[in-house]
Coordinates of C-alpha atoms in Angstrom, one line a residue:
M120 CA -73.6 33.3 -8.6
K121 CA -73.8 31.4 -11.9
L122 CA -73.0 33.5 -15.0
I123 CA -75.9 33.5 -17.5
K124 CA -74.5 32.8 -21.0
P125 CA -76.1 33.9 -24.2
K126 CA -78.1 31.2 -26.0
I127 CA -77.2 30.1 -29.5
L128 CA -79.1 27.8 -31.8
F129 CA -76.5 26.0 -34.0
I130 CA -77.8 24.5 -37.2
S131 CA -75.6 22.1 -39.2
P132 CA -76.2 19.8 -42.3
C133 CA -73.8 17.3 -40.9
T134 CA -72.5 15.8 -37.6
P135 CA -70.0 18.2 -36.0
D136 CA -67.0 15.9 -35.7
I137 CA -63.3 16.7 -35.3
K138 CA -62.4 13.4 -37.0
G139 CA -65.0 13.5 -39.7
T140 CA -65.0 15.0 -43.3
G141 CA -64.0 18.6 -44.1
W142 CA -67.6 19.8 -43.5
Q143 CA -67.9 18.0 -40.2
Q144 CA -64.5 19.3 -39.0
R145 CA -65.5 22.9 -39.8
S146 CA -68.9 22.5 -38.1
F147 CA -67.2 21.1 -35.0
S148 CA -64.6 24.0 -35.0
F149 CA -67.4 26.6 -34.8
L150 CA -69.4 24.6 -32.3
N151 CA -66.4 24.1 -30.0
A152 CA -65.7 27.8 -30.1
Y153 CA -69.2 28.8 -29.2
L154 CA -69.3 26.3 -26.3
N155 CA -66.6 28.4 -24.6
F156 CA -69.0 31.4 -24.0
M157 CA -72.5 30.4 -25.0
D158 CA -75.2 27.8 -24.2
V159 CA -75.7 25.8 -27.4
D160 CA -78.8 24.1 -28.7
L161 CA -77.6 21.9 -31.5
W162 CA -79.8 20.8 -34.5
F163 CA -78.0 18.7 -37.1
T164 CA -78.5 16.2 -39.9
P165 CA -76.5 13.0 -38.9
S166 CA -73.7 12.1 -41.2
N167 CA -73.3 8.4 -42.3
N168 CA -69.6 7.9 -41.7
E169 CA -68.3 5.6 -39.0
S170 CA -67.1 8.1 -36.4
S171 CA -70.4 10.2 -36.5
S172 CA -72.3 8.0 -34.0
E173 CA -69.6 8.3 -31.4
A174 CA -69.4 12.1 -32.1
S175 CA -73.1 12.4 -31.5
K176 CA -72.9 10.8 -28.1
K177 CA -70.2 13.3 -27.0
L178 CA -72.3 16.2 -28.3
I179 CA -75.1 15.3 -26.0
T180 CA -72.9 15.8 -23.0
T181 CA -71.5 19.2 -24.1
C182 CA -74.6 21.0 -25.6
N183 CA -77.6 22.3 -23.8
S184 CA -79.8 20.2 -26.1
V185 CA -79.3 18.1 -29.2
V186 CA -81.8 17.4 -31.9
T187 CA -81.3 15.6 -35.2
F188 CA -83.4 16.1 -38.3
K189 CA -83.5 14.7 -41.9
K190 CA -82.2 16.8 -44.7
G191 CA -84.8 19.1 -46.1
T192 CA -87.2 18.7 -43.1
L193 CA -86.3 21.7 -41.0
N194 CA -89.5 23.8 -41.1
Y195 CA -90.0 26.9 -39.0
I196 CA -93.7 27.1 -39.6
K197 CA -94.6 23.4 -39.1
N198 CA -92.1 22.5 -36.3
A199 CA -93.2 24.1 -33.0
T200 CA -90.2 22.9 -31.1
F201 CA -87.8 24.4 -33.6
R202 CA -89.8 27.6 -33.7
M203 CA -89.6 27.9 -29.9
R204 CA -85.8 27.4 -30.0
V205 CA -85.5 30.1 -32.6
Q206 CA -87.5 32.5 -30.5
Q207 CA -85.5 31.7 -27.3
A208 CA -82.1 32.1 -29.0
D209 CA -80.0 35.2 -28.7
F210 CA -78.0 34.1 -31.7
I211 CA -78.5 31.6 -34.6
H212 CA -75.5 30.0 -36.3
T213 CA -76.3 28.3 -39.6
F214 CA -73.6 26.4 -41.4
R215 CA -74.1 25.8 -45.2
T216 CA -77.9 25.9 -44.5
F217 CA -80.4 28.4 -45.9
I218 CA -83.2 29.4 -43.6
G219 CA -86.4 31.3 -44.5
F220 CA -87.2 33.2 -41.3
E221 CA -85.9 36.4 -39.7
H222 CA -83.9 36.7 -36.5
K223 CA -82.0 39.6 -34.9
A224 CA -78.6 37.9 -34.9
I225 CA -78.1 35.2 -37.6
L226 CA -74.5 34.1 -38.0
W227 CA -74.2 32.5 -41.4
D228 CA -71.1 30.4 -42.3
F229 CA -71.4 29.8 -46.1
D230 CA -67.8 28.4 -46.0
E231 CA -67.1 28.6 -49.7
L232 CA -68.9 30.0 -52.8
P233 CA -70.1 28.2 -55.9
R234 CA -68.0 28.4 -59.1
R235 CA -68.9 28.3 -62.8
L236 CA -66.8 27.9 -65.9
V237 CA -66.6 30.9 -68.2
K238 CA -65.3 30.7 -71.7
I239 CA -62.8 33.5 -72.2
S240 CA -61.7 32.4 -75.7
S241 CA -61.7 29.3 -77.9
K242 CA -58.8 27.9 -75.9
N243 CA -59.3 29.5 -72.5
I244 CA -61.9 28.6 -69.9
E245 CA -61.8 30.3 -66.5
E246 CA -63.4 29.3 -63.2
R247 CA -65.2 32.2 -61.5
I248 CA -67.2 32.7 -58.4
N249 CA -70.9 32.6 -58.9
V250 CA -73.3 34.0 -56.3
P251 CA -76.9 32.6 -56.7
E252 CA -79.9 34.7 -55.5
I253 CA -80.4 32.4 -52.5
Y254 CA -77.0 33.5 -51.2
L255 CA -77.9 37.2 -51.6
Q256 CA -81.2 36.5 -49.7
M257 CA -79.4 34.7 -46.9
R258 CA -76.9 37.5 -46.7
R259 CA -79.6 40.1 -46.2
R260 CA -81.0 38.1 -43.3
S261 CA -77.7 37.6 -41.7
K262 CA -76.0 39.9 -39.2
V263 CA -72.6 38.3 -39.8
A264 CA -71.3 36.2 -42.7
Y265 CA -68.3 33.9 -42.4
S266 CA -66.2 32.3 -45.1
S267 CA -63.3 29.8 -44.9
S268 CA -60.7 32.0 -46.6
F269 CA -60.0 35.4 -48.1
I270 CA -60.7 34.1 -51.6
E271 CA -64.3 33.2 -50.7
K272 CA -65.7 36.7 -51.0
D273 CA -67.8 38.7 -53.5
L274 CA -68.8 42.4 -53.5
S275 CA -72.4 41.4 -53.7
L276 CA -72.2 39.8 -50.3
G277 CA -70.9 42.9 -48.5
K278 CA -68.7 42.4 -45.4
V279 CA -67.5 38.8 -44.9
F280 CA -65.3 37.6 -42.1
E281 CA -62.7 34.9 -42.7
I282 CA -62.7 32.1 -40.2
P283 CA -60.1 29.6 -41.2
N284 CA -60.5 25.8 -41.3
V285 CA -58.6 24.2 -38.5
Y286 CA -56.7 20.9 -38.0
D287 CA -55.4 19.2 -34.9
I288 CA -52.0 20.7 -34.2
D289 CA -51.2 18.0 -31.5
I290 CA -50.8 15.0 -33.7
I291 CA -47.7 12.9 -32.8
S292 CA -46.3 12.0 -36.2
Q293 CA -43.7 9.2 -36.4
R294 CA -42.3 10.1 -39.8
N295 CA -40.7 7.2 -41.6
P296 CA -41.0 8.1 -45.3
D297 CA -40.6 5.7 -48.1
K298 CA -38.8 7.6 -50.9
N299 CA -40.9 5.8 -53.5
T300 CA -44.4 6.5 -52.0
L301 CA -46.5 9.5 -53.0
L302 CA -49.8 10.2 -51.2
F303 CA -53.1 11.8 -52.3
V304 CA -55.8 12.1 -49.7
G305 CA -59.4 13.0 -50.6
N306 CA -63.0 12.2 -51.0
M307 CA -63.3 10.4 -54.3
D308 CA -66.9 11.6 -54.8
F309 CA -65.6 15.2 -55.1
Q310 CA -65.1 16.1 -58.8
P311 CA -61.9 18.1 -58.4
N312 CA -60.3 15.2 -56.6
I313 CA -61.4 12.7 -59.3
D314 CA -60.0 15.0 -62.0
A315 CA -56.7 15.5 -60.0
I316 CA -56.1 11.7 -59.8
C317 CA -57.0 11.1 -63.4
W318 CA -54.7 13.9 -64.5
F319 CA -51.7 12.9 -62.3
T320 CA -52.0 9.2 -63.2
T321 CA -52.1 9.8 -67.0
E322 CA -49.7 12.8 -67.2
V323 CA -47.2 12.5 -64.4
L324 CA -46.9 8.9 -63.2
P325 CA -45.7 7.7 -66.7
I326 CA -42.7 10.1 -66.7
L327 CA -41.6 9.2 -63.1
P328 CA -39.1 6.4 -62.3
K329 CA -40.9 3.1 -62.3
S330 CA -40.1 2.5 -58.7
I331 CA -42.4 5.4 -57.6
K332 CA -46.0 4.6 -56.7
L333 CA -49.0 6.7 -55.9
R334 CA -51.2 5.8 -52.9
V335 CA -54.8 7.3 -52.9
V336 CA -56.5 7.3 -49.5
G337 CA -60.0 8.6 -48.8
R338 CA -63.7 8.0 -49.0
S339 CA -64.8 5.5 -51.6
P340 CA -66.8 6.8 -54.6
Q341 CA -70.6 6.2 -54.5
S342 CA -71.4 6.7 -58.1
I343 CA -71.0 3.9 -60.6
E344 CA -69.6 6.3 -63.2
T345 CA -66.8 7.4 -60.8
R346 CA -66.0 3.8 -59.8
N347 CA -65.7 2.8 -63.5
R348 CA -63.5 5.8 -64.2
L349 CA -61.2 5.0 -61.3
S350 CA -61.1 1.3 -62.1
K351 CA -59.7 2.1 -65.5
L352 CA -56.8 3.8 -63.8
A353 CA -56.2 0.8 -61.6
I354 CA -54.4 -1.0 -64.5
H355 CA -51.3 1.0 -63.5
N356 CA -49.2 -1.2 -61.2
N357 CA -47.8 1.8 -59.4
L358 CA -51.3 3.1 -58.3
E359 CA -53.0 1.9 -55.1
F360 CA -56.5 2.9 -53.8
I361 CA -57.2 2.5 -50.1
F362 CA -60.8 3.6 -49.2
D363 CA -62.7 4.4 -46.0
V364 CA -59.9 4.2 -43.5
A365 CA -60.5 5.2 -39.9
D366 CA -57.3 7.3 -39.7
C367 CA -55.2 8.8 -42.5
N368 CA -52.3 9.8 -40.3
P369 CA -50.3 6.6 -40.6
Y370 CA -50.3 7.1 -44.4
Y371 CA -48.7 10.5 -44.0
E372 CA -46.0 8.9 -41.8
T373 CA -44.8 6.6 -44.6
A374 CA -45.3 9.0 -47.6
L375 CA -42.4 10.9 -49.2
V376 CA -44.7 13.7 -50.0
A377 CA -48.4 14.6 -50.1
L378 CA -49.8 15.8 -53.5
A379 CA -52.5 18.3 -54.3
P380 CA -52.7 18.4 -58.1
I381 CA -56.0 20.4 -57.9
F382 CA -57.1 22.5 -60.8
S383 CA -60.7 23.5 -59.8
G384 CA -63.0 24.0 -56.8
G385 CA -63.0 26.5 -53.9
G386 CA -62.3 26.7 -50.2
T387 CA -59.3 25.8 -48.2
K388 CA -58.1 22.3 -49.0
L389 CA -58.2 20.4 -45.8
K390 CA -55.9 17.8 -47.2
I391 CA -53.0 20.3 -47.1
L392 CA -53.6 21.3 -43.5
E393 CA -53.8 17.6 -42.6
A394 CA -50.4 17.1 -44.3
F395 CA -48.9 20.1 -42.4
A396 CA -50.2 18.7 -39.1
N397 CA -48.5 15.4 -39.9
H398 CA -45.1 17.1 -40.8
C399 CA -45.4 15.7 -44.3
P400 CA -44.1 17.9 -47.2
V401 CA -46.6 19.0 -49.8
I402 CA -46.5 19.6 -53.6
S403 CA -49.5 21.5 -54.8
T404 CA -50.8 23.4 -57.8
S405 CA -51.4 27.2 -57.4
K406 CA -55.1 26.4 -57.3
G407 CA -54.6 23.8 -54.5
I408 CA -53.2 26.4 -52.1
E409 CA -55.7 29.1 -52.8
G410 CA -56.9 30.6 -49.6
L411 CA -53.7 29.8 -47.7
H412 CA -50.9 32.3 -47.0
V413 CA -48.1 30.0 -48.1
S414 CA -45.4 30.3 -50.8
H415 CA -43.2 28.3 -53.0
E416 CA -40.3 26.4 -51.3
N417 CA -41.2 27.9 -47.9
E418 CA -44.2 25.9 -46.7
V419 CA -44.9 24.0 -50.0
I420 CA -43.6 23.3 -53.4
I421 CA -45.8 24.7 -56.2
A422 CA -46.1 22.8 -59.4
N423 CA -48.6 23.4 -62.2
T424 CA -47.4 21.2 -65.1
K425 CA -46.4 17.6 -65.4
N426 CA -42.7 18.4 -65.7
E427 CA -42.9 20.8 -62.7
F428 CA -44.4 17.9 -60.7
K429 CA -41.8 15.5 -61.8
E430 CA -39.0 17.9 -60.9
A431 CA -40.5 18.7 -57.5
I432 CA -41.0 15.0 -56.6
L433 CA -37.4 14.2 -57.5
K434 CA -36.0 17.0 -55.4
V435 CA -38.4 17.1 -52.5
N436 CA -36.4 14.8 -50.2
V437 CA -33.6 17.4 -50.1
I438 CA -35.8 20.1 -48.6
S439 CA -38.5 18.1 -47.0
K440 CA -37.5 18.9 -43.4
L441 CA -37.4 22.6 -44.1
L442 CA -40.8 22.5 -45.8
S443 CA -42.5 20.5 -43.2
D444 CA -41.1 22.6 -40.3
K445 CA -42.2 25.8 -41.8
A446 CA -45.6 24.4 -42.8
Y447 CA -46.3 23.2 -39.2
Q448 CA -45.4 26.6 -37.9
Y449 CA -47.8 28.2 -40.3
L450 CA -50.6 25.8 -39.3
V451 CA -50.1 26.6 -35.6
K452 CA -50.1 30.3 -36.3
H453 CA -53.1 30.5 -38.7
H454 CA -55.3 27.4 -38.3
S455 CA -55.6 26.4 -34.6
Q456 CA -58.8 26.1 -32.7
Q457 CA -57.7 28.9 -30.3
I458 CA -57.5 31.3 -33.3
V459 CA -61.1 30.4 -34.3
K460 CA -62.4 31.0 -30.8
E461 CA -60.7 34.3 -30.4
R462 CA -61.8 35.6 -33.9
I463 CA -65.4 34.6 -33.4
Q464 CA -65.6 36.3 -30.0
Q465 CA -64.0 39.4 -31.4
I466 CA -66.4 39.5 -34.4
I467 CA -69.5 39.1 -32.3
S468 CA -68.5 41.7 -29.8
Q469 CA -67.7 44.2 -32.5
E470 CA -70.6 43.5 -34.9
I471 CA -73.5 42.7 -32.5
I472 CA -73.0 43.2 -28.8

């Protein structure tokens, strides 16, 4: 006798894709977990990156049904097919998407919360969580709310469950580091990444030995303003931009260390988990490791000033093996797909069933 699984309608603003952007990887992680114990009807807005079309083909074979929609067109009142799926579903999972209808079991993954800058004094500006009214409305509709880390919470949202971001723990890394190559990986349309590169290039690179170069790998900037800003940095001979690569892993293999000079933004920085998976040591600001249970000179080296970064870069080779081994152990223990599946099942059984 075939076991009848609960039905879940999964709504995503991007293509769930284990090899895609941070959003896509998180969407895939939840989808993959639900597929273990539910029948999934997937509705998503296709992403434009190269791997998304291949990912879409695979999703058709794993989900009960797959429907794509354009951003901003998902309408419960006007779309009869969507309305029917909502009515048939035992659960609705919505990722970074606000929905305007009621359902008995909405599972809302807001991932991370917006921030705003607050002026504390004439010389001190602090970044604080800001919860807009639409988040409060969505929380009232939701049976369960998920976030990506323990820092993504606010009393106004009530009970929030932490579901960590994940990364592939089975990468075979052929580490052959160049002692003069530093690596930064990130989407160069994301303001905290742009600010990080500008700060590091102007403040830290000039005080490092001239033999050291910084390699920036990631998605190319779309805005003309950002392109112009980065092109001004390109005058540095020891700075290299490599955009829109299919796989970042080879760049971790040849890097002495991965950098995260991040001073703003929320959520768990996927670039750090990616470095952990590739057994590449990490130097990060305190802000960069927010949401991760890691500490200085255990899994990472923490640096918050230009001189601290310089000191860390010059000594990292001595403790790189220790750092990368502990970091990988942390990744397996706290950020694997198995953990996500187990935690979601436990939450649903405790809070709903």
